[in-house]
């Protein structure tokens, strides 16, 4: 949730390059190899030296964060559950 909170604040995101973060924040964050502290420092240095990039990525993160509102998440989960339910039986049609 820390990434979401930062994104909601319009912060430029620096995230470990793991599948979950890639899936959720692709094109809305800069990623670093979590096993490489120099890679983390390089991403931070990149943002520190480029205010336009920080603003752009902060705006992208904010826009992406809007996809993860509680309302939208609840609707998505309800749709998943609804798709798992069996279809109701069709009423029998009697001809007169």
Short mmCIF file of C-alpha atoms in Angstrom, two decimals:
data_model
loop_
_atom_site.label_atom_id
_atom_site.label_comp_id
_atom_site.label_asym_id
_atom_site.label_seq_id
_atom_site.Cartn_x
_atom_site.Cartn_y
_atom_site.Cartn_z
CA UNK A 1 0.00 0.00 0.00
CA UNK A 2 2.99 2.33 0.37
CA UNK A 3 3.32 2.61 -3.41
CA UNK A 4 -0.39 3.43 -3.72
CA UNK A 5 -0.17 6.09 -1.00
CA UNK A 6 2.82 7.68 -2.71
CA UNK A 7 1.07 7.59 -6.07
CA UNK A 8 -2.07 9.18 -4.58
CA UNK A 9 0.18 12.02 -3.40
CA UNK A 10 1.52 12.44 -6.95
CA UNK A 11 4.99 11.23 -6.00
CA UNK A 12 7.28 9.70 -8.59
CA UNK A 13 7.58 6.03 -7.70
CA UNK A 14 10.85 4.13 -7.33
CA UNK A 15 9.94 0.46 -6.98
CA UNK A 16 11.69 -2.87 -6.74
CA UNK A 17 11.49 -4.69 -10.05
CA UNK A 18 9.22 -7.53 -8.96
CA UNK A 19 6.32 -8.98 -10.96
CA UNK A 20 3.58 -7.50 -8.78
CA UNK A 21 4.91 -3.96 -9.01
CA UNK A 22 5.56 -4.33 -12.75
CA UNK A 23 1.97 -5.48 -13.29
CA UNK A 24 0.44 -2.68 -11.23
CA UNK A 25 2.76 0.25 -11.99
CA UNK A 26 4.14 -0.43 -15.49
CA UNK A 27 4.88 2.91 -17.21
CA UNK A 28 3.99 4.76 -14.00
CA UNK A 29 7.20 4.11 -12.02
CA UNK A 30 10.92 3.58 -12.42
CA UNK A 31 12.14 0.15 -11.33
CA UNK A 32 15.39 -1.16 -9.89
CA UNK A 33 16.81 -4.61 -9.26
CA UNK A 34 16.03 -5.27 -5.58
CA UNK A 35 19.34 -7.12 -5.19
CA UNK A 36 21.41 -4.19 -6.47
CA UNK A 37 21.77 -1.15 -4.20
CA UNK A 38 23.65 0.69 -6.96
CA UNK A 39 20.62 0.30 -9.23
CA UNK A 40 18.42 1.88 -6.55
CA UNK A 41 20.86 4.76 -6.17
CA UNK A 42 20.94 5.25 -9.96
CA UNK A 43 17.13 5.52 -10.17
CA UNK A 44 17.04 7.98 -7.27
CA UNK A 45 19.84 10.01 -8.88
CA UNK A 46 17.92 10.02 -12.16
CA UNK A 47 14.85 11.49 -10.48
CA UNK A 48 16.94 13.90 -8.41
CA UNK A 49 18.53 15.32 -11.54
CA UNK A 50 15.42 15.56 -13.69
CA UNK A 51 12.48 17.52 -12.25
CA UNK A 52 10.51 17.16 -15.51
CA UNK A 53 10.79 13.36 -15.29
CA UNK A 54 9.71 13.49 -11.62
CA UNK A 55 6.63 15.54 -12.54
CA UNK A 56 5.76 13.31 -15.49
CA UNK A 57 6.14 10.07 -13.54
CA UNK A 58 4.33 11.53 -10.53
CA UNK A 59 1.42 12.42 -12.81
CA UNK A 60 1.42 8.94 -14.31
CA UNK A 61 1.47 7.37 -10.86
CA UNK A 62 -1.42 9.56 -9.72
CA UNK A 63 -3.45 8.66 -12.80
CA UNK A 64 -2.76 4.95 -12.31
CA UNK A 65 -3.64 5.14 -8.61
CA UNK A 66 -7.17 6.15 -9.57
CA UNK A 67 -7.67 2.66 -10.98
CA UNK A 68 -7.24 1.25 -7.49
CA UNK A 69 -10.00 3.02 -5.58
CA UNK A 70 -11.94 0.96 -3.04
CA UNK A 71 -15.10 1.40 -5.14
CA UNK A 72 -13.48 0.13 -8.34
CA UNK A 73 -11.78 -2.73 -6.53
CA UNK A 74 -15.08 -3.79 -4.93
CA UNK A 75 -16.81 -3.67 -8.31
CA UNK A 76 -14.05 -5.77 -9.91
CA UNK A 77 -14.27 -8.37 -7.14
CA UNK A 78 -18.08 -8.49 -7.42
CA UNK A 79 -17.73 -9.08 -11.17
CA UNK A 80 -15.34 -11.96 -10.51
CA UNK A 81 -17.68 -13.54 -7.98
CA UNK A 82 -20.66 -13.01 -10.26
CA UNK A 83 -18.83 -14.79 -13.10
CA UNK A 84 -18.21 -17.77 -10.80
CA UNK A 85 -21.86 -18.21 -9.83
CA UNK A 86 -23.91 -20.68 -11.80
CA UNK A 87 -26.39 -19.13 -14.19
CA UNK A 88 -29.95 -19.07 -12.89
CA UNK A 89 -32.23 -21.70 -14.35
CA UNK A 90 -34.38 -20.43 -17.19
CA UNK A 91 -38.09 -20.48 -16.41
CA UNK A 92 -39.96 -23.06 -18.37
CA UNK A 93 -42.04 -21.60 -21.13
CA UNK A 94 -45.40 -23.32 -21.50
CA UNK A 95 -47.34 -23.03 -24.65
CA UNK A 96 -51.09 -22.71 -24.38
#
